[in-house]
mmCIF file of N, CA and C in Angstrom:
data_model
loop_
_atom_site.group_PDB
_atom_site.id
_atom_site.type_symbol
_atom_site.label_atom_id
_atom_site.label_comp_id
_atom_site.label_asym_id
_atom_site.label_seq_id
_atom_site.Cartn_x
_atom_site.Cartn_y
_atom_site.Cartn_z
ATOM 1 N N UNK A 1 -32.768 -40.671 -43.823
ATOM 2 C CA UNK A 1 -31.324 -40.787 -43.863
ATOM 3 C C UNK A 1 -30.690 -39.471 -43.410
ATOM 4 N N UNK A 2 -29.125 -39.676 -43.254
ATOM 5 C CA UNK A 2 -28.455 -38.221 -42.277
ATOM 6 C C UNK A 2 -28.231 -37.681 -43.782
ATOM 7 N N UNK A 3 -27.891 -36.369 -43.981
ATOM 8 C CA UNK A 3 -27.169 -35.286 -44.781
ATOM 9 C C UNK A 3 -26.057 -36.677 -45.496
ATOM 10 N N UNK A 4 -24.985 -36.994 -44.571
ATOM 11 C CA UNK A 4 -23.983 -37.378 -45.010
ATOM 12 C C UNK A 4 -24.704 -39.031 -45.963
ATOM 13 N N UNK A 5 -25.384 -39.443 -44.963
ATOM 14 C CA UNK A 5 -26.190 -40.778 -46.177
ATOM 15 C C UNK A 5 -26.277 -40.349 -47.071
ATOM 16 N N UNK A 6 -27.032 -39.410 -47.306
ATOM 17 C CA UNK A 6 -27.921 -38.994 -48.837
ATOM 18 C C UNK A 6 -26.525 -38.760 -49.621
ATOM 19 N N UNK A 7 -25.497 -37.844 -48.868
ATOM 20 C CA UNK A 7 -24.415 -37.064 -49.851
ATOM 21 C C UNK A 7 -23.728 -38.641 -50.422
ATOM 22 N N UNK A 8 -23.402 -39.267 -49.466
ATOM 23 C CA UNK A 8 -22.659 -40.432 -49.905
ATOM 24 C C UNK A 8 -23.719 -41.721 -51.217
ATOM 25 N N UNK A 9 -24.689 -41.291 -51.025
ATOM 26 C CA UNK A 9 -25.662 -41.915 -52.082
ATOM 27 C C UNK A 9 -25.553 -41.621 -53.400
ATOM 28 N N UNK A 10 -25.772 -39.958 -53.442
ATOM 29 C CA UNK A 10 -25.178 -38.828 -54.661
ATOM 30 C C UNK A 10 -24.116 -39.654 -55.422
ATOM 31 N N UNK A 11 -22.856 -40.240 -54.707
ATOM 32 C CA UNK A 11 -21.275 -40.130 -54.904
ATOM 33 C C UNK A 11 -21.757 -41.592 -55.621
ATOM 34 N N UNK A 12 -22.717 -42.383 -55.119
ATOM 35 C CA UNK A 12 -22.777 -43.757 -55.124
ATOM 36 C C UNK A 12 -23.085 -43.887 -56.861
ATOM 37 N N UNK A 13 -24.254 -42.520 -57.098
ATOM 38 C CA UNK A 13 -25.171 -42.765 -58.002
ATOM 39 C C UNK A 13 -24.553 -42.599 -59.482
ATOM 40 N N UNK A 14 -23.374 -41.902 -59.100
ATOM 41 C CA UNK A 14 -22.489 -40.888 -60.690
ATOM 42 C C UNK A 14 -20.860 -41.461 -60.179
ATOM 43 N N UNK A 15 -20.977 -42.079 -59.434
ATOM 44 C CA UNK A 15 -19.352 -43.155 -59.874
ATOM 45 C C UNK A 15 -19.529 -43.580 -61.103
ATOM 46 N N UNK A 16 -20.097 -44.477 -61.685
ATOM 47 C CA UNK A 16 -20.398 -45.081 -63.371
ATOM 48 C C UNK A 16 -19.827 -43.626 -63.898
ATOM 49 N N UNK A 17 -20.068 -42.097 -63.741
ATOM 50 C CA UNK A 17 -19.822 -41.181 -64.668
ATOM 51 C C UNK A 17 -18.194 -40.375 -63.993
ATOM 52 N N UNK A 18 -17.336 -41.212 -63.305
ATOM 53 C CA UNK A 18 -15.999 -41.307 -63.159
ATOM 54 C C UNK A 18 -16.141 -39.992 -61.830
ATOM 55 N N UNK A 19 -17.325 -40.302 -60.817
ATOM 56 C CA UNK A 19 -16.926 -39.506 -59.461
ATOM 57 C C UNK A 19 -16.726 -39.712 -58.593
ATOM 58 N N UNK A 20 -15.809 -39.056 -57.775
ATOM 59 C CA UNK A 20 -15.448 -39.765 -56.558
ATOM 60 C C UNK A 20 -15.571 -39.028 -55.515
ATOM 61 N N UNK A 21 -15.910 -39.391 -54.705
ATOM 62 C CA UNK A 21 -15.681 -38.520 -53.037
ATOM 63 C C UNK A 21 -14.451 -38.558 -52.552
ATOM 64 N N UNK A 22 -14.258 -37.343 -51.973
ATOM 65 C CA UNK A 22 -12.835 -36.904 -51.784
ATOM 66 C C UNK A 22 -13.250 -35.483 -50.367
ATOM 67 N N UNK A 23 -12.411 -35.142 -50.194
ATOM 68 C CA UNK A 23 -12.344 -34.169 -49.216
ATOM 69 C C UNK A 23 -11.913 -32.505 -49.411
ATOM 70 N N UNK A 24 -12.720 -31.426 -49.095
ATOM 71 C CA UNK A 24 -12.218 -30.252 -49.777
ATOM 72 C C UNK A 24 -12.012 -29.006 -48.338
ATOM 73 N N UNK A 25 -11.039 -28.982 -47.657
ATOM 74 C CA UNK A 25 -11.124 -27.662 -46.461
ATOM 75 C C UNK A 25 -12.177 -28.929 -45.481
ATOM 76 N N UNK A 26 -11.444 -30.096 -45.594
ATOM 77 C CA UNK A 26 -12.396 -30.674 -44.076
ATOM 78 C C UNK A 26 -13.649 -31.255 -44.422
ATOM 79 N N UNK A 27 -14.139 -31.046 -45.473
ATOM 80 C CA UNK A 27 -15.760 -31.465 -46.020
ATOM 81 C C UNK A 27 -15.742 -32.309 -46.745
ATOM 82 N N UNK A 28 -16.613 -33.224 -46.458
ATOM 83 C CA UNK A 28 -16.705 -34.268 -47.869
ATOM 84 C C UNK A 28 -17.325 -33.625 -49.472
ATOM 85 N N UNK A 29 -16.470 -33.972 -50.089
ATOM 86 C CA UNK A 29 -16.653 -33.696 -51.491
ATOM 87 C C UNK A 29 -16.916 -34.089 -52.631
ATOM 88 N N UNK A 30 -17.700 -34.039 -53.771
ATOM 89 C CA UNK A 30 -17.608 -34.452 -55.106
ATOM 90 C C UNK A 30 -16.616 -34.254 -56.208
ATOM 91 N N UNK A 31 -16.326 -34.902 -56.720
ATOM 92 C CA UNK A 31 -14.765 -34.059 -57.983
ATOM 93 C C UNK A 31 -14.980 -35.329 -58.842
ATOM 94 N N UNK A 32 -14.964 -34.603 -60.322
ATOM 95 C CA UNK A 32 -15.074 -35.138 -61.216
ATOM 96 C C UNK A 32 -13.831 -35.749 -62.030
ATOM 97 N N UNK A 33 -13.809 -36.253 -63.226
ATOM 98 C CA UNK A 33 -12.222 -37.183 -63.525
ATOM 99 C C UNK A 33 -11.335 -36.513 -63.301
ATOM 100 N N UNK A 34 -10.955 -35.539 -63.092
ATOM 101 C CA UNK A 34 -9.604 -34.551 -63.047
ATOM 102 C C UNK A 34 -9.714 -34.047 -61.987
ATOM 103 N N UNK A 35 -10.229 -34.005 -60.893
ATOM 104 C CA UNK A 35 -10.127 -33.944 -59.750
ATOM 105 C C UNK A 35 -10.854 -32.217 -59.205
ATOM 106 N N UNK A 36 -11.697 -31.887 -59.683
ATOM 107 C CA UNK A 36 -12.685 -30.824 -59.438
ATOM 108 C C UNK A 36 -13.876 -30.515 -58.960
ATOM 109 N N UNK A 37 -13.542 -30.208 -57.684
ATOM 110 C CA UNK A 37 -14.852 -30.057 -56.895
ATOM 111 C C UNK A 37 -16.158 -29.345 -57.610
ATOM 112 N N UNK A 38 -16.977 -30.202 -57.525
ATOM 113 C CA UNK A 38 -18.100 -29.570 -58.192
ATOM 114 C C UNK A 38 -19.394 -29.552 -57.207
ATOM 115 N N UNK A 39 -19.297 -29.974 -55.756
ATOM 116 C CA UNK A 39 -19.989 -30.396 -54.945
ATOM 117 C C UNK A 39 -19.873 -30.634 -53.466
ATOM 118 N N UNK A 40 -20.206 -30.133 -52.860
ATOM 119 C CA UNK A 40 -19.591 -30.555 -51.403
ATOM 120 C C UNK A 40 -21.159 -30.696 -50.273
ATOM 121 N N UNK A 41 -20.509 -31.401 -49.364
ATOM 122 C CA UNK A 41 -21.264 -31.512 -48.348
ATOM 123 C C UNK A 41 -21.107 -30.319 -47.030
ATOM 124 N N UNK A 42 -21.705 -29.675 -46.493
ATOM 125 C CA UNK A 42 -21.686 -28.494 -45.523
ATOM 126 C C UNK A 42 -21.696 -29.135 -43.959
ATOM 127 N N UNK A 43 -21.302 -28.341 -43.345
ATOM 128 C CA UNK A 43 -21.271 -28.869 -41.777
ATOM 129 C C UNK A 43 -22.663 -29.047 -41.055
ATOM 130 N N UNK A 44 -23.807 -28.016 -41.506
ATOM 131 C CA UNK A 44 -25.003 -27.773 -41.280
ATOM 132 C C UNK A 44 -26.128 -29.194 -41.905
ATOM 133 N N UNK A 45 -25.349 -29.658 -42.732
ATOM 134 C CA UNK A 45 -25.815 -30.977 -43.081
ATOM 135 C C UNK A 45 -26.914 -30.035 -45.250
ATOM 136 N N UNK A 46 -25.716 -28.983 -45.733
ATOM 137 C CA UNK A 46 -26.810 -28.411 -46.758
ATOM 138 C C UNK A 46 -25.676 -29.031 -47.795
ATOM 139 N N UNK A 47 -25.672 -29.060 -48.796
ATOM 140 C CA UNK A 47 -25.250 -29.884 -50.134
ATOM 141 C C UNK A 47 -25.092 -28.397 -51.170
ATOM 142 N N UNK A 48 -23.332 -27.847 -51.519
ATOM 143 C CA UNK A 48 -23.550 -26.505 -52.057
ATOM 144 C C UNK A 48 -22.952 -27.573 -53.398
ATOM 145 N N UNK A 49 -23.745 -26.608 -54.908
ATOM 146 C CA UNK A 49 -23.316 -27.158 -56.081
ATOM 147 C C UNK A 49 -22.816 -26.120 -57.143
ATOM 148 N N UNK A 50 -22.010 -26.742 -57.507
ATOM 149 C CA UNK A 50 -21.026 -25.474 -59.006
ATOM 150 C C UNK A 50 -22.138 -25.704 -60.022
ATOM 151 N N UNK A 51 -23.686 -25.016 -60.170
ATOM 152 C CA UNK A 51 -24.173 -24.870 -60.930
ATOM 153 C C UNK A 51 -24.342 -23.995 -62.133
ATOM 154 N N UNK A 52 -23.128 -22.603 -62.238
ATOM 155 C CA UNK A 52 -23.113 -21.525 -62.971
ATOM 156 C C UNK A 52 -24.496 -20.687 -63.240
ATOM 157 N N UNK A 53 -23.696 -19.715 -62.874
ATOM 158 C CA UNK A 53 -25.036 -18.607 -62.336
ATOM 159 C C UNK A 53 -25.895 -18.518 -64.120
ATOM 160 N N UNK A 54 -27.219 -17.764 -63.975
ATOM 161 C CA UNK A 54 -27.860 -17.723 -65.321
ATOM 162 C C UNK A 54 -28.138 -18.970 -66.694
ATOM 163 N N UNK A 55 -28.034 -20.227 -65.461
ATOM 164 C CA UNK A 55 -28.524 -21.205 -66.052
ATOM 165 C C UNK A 55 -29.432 -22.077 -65.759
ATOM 166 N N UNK A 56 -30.275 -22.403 -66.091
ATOM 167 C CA UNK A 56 -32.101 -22.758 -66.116
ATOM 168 C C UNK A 56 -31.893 -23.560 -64.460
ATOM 169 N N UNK A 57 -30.555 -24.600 -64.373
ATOM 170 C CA UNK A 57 -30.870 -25.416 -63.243
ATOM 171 C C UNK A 57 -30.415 -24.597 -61.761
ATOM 172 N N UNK A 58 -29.433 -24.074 -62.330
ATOM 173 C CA UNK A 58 -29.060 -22.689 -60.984
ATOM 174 C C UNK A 58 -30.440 -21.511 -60.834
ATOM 175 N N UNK A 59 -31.182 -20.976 -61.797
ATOM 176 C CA UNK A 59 -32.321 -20.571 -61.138
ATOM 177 C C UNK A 59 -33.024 -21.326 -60.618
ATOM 178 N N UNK A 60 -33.377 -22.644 -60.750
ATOM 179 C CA UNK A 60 -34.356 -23.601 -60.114
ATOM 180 C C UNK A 60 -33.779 -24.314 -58.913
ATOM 181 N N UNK A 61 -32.363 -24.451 -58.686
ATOM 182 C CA UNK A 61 -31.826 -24.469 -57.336
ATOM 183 C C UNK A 61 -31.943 -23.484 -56.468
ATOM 184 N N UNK A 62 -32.073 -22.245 -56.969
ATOM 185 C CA UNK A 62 -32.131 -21.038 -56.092
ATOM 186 C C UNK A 62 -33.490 -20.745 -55.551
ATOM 187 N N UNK A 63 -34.936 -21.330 -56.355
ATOM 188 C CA UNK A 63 -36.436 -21.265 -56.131
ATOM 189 C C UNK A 63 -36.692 -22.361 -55.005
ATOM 190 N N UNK A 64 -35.868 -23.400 -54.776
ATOM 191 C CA UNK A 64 -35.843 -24.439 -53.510
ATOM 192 C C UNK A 64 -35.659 -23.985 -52.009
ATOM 193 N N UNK A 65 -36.989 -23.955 -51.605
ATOM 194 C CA UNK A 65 -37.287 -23.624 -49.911
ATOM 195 C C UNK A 65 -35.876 -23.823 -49.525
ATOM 196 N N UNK A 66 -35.220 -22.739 -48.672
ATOM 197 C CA UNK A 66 -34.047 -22.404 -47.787
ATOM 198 C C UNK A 66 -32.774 -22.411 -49.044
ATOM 199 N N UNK A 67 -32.470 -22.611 -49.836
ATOM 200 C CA UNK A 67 -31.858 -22.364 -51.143
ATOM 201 C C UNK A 67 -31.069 -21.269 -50.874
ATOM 202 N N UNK A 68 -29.783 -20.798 -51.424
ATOM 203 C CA UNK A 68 -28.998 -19.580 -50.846
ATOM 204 C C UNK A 68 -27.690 -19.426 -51.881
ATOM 205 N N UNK A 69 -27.578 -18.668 -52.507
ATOM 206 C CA UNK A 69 -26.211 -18.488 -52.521
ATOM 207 C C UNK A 69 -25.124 -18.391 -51.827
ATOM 208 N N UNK A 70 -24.188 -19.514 -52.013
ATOM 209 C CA UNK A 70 -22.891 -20.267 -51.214
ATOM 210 C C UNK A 70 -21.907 -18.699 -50.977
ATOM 211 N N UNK A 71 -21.991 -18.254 -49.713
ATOM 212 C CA UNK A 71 -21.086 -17.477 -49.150
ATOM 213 C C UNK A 71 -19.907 -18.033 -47.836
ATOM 214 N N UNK A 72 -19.529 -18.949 -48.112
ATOM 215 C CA UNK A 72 -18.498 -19.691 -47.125
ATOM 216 C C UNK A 72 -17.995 -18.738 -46.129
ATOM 217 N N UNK A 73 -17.353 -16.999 -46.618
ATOM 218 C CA UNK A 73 -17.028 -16.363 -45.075
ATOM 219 C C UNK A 73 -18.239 -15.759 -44.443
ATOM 220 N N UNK A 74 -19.338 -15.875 -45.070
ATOM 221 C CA UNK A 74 -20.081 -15.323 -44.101
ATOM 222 C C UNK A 74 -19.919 -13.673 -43.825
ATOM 223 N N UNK A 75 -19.479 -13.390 -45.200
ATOM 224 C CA UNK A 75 -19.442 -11.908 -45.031
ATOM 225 C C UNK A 75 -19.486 -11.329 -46.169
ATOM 226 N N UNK A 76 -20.732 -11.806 -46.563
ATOM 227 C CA UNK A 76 -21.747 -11.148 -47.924
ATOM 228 C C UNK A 76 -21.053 -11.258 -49.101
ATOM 229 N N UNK A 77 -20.020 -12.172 -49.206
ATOM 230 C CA UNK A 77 -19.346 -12.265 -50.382
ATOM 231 C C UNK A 77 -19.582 -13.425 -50.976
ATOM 232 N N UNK A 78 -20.372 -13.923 -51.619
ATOM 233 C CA UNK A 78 -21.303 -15.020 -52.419
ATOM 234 C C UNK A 78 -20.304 -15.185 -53.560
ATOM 235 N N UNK A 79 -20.346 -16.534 -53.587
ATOM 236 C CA UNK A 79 -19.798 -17.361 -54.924
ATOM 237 C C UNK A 79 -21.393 -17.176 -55.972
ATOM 238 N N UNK A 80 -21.300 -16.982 -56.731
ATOM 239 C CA UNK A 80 -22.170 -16.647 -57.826
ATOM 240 C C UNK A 80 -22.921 -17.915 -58.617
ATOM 241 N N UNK A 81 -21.718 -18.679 -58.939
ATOM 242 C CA UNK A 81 -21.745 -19.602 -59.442
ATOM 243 C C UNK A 81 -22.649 -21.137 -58.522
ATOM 244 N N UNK A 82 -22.061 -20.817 -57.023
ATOM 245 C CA UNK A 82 -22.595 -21.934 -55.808
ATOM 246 C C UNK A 82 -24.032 -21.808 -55.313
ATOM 247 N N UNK A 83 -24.800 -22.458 -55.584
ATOM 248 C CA UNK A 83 -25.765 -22.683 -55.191
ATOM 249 C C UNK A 83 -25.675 -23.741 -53.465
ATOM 250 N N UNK A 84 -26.700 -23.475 -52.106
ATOM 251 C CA UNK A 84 -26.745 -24.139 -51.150
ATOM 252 C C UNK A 84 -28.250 -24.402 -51.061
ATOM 253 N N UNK A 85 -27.842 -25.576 -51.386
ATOM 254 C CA UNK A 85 -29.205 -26.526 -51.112
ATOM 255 C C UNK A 85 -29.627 -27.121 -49.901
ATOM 256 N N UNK A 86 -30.237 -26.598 -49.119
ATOM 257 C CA UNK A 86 -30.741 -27.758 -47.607
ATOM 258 C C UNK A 86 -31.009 -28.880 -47.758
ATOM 259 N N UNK A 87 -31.000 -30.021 -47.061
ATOM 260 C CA UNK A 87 -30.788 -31.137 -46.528
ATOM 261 C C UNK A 87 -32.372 -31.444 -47.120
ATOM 262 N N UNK A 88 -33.190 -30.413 -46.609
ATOM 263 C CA UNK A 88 -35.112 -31.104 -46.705
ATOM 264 C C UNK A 88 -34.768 -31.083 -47.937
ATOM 265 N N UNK A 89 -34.112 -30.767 -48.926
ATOM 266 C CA UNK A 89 -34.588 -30.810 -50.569
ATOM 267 C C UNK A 89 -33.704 -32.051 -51.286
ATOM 268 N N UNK A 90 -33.122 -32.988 -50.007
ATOM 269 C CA UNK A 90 -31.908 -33.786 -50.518
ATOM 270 C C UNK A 90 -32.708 -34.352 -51.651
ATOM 271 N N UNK A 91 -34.017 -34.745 -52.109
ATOM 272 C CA UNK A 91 -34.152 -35.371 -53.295
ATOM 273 C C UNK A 91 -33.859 -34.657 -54.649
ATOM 274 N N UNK A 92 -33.668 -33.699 -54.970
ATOM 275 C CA UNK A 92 -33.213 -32.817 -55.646
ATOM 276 C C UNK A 92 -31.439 -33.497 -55.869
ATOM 277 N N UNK A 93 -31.269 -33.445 -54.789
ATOM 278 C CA UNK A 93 -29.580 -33.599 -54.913
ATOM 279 C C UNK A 93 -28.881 -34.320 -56.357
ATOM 280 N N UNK A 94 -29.214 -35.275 -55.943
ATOM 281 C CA UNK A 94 -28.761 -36.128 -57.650
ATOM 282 C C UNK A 94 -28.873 -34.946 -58.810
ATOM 283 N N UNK A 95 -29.383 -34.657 -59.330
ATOM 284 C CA UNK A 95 -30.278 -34.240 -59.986
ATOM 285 C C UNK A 95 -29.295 -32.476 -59.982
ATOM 286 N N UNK A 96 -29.149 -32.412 -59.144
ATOM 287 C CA UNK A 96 -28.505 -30.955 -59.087
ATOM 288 C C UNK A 96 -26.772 -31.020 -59.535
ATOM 289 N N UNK A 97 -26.437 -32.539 -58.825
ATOM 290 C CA UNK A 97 -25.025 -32.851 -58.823
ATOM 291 C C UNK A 97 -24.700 -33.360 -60.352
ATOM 292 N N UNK A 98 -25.904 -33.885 -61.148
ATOM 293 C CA UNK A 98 -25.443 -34.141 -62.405
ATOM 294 C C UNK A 98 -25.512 -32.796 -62.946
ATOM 295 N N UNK A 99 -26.523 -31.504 -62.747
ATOM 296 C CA UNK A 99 -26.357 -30.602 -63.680
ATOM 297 C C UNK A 99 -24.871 -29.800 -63.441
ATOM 298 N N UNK A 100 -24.586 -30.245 -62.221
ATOM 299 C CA UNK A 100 -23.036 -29.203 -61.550
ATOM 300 C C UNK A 100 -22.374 -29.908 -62.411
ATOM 301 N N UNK A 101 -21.975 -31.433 -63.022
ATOM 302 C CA UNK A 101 -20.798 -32.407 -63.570
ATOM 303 C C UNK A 101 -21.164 -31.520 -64.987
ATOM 304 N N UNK A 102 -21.913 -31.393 -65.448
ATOM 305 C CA UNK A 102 -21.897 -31.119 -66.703
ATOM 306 C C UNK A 102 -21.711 -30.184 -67.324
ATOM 307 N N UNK A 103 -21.154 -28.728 -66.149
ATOM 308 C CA UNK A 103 -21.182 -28.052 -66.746
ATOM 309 C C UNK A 103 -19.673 -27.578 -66.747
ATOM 310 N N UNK A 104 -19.027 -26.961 -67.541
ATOM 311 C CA UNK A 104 -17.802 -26.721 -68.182
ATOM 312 C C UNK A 104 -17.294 -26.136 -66.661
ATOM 313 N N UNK A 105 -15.880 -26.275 -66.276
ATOM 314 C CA UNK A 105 -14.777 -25.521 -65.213
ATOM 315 C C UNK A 105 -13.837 -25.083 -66.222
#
């Protein structure tokens, strides 16, 4: 399946837990009942997640082949909290997107 299959699968799998795809700066997105991105899809086809830094599933997103901390300008200034997951690890995805819903904004 493309990046965007799998992402739109994600959205498919945690609707029952009130999520919806939506759009964030052009990208398809995840946001939970109140409308908070916790998830997005990348142009490169990588899946970045609001996992909060120093927590068991954000170190184990970060140990995933090509794995990165989410720096959107591209000029060494990393969201802490964002984990970027590549596309080869989309089975992970679910799995990453429920630990991003659950954790407090």
């Amino acid at each position: 399946m493309s990046a965007e299959e799998d992402f739109n699968q994600v959205g498919a799998e945690l609707a029952d837990l009130g999520v919806r795809i939506s759009r964030m700066m052009g990208s398809p997105a995840l946001k939970d009942q109140v409308g908070k991105v916790f998830a997005s899809l990348q142009r490169d086809g990588a899946m970045v997640f609001r996992l909060v830094r120093d927590t068991p599933e954000h170190a184990a997103a970060l140990k995933l082949p090509g794995a990165s901390l989410f720096d959107p300008s591209g000029q060494g200034r990393t969201m802490k909290d964002w984990v970027v997951v590549p596309h080869a690890a989309a089975g992970e995805w679910t799995d990453l997107a429920e630990a991003a819903l659950s954790r407090p904004r």
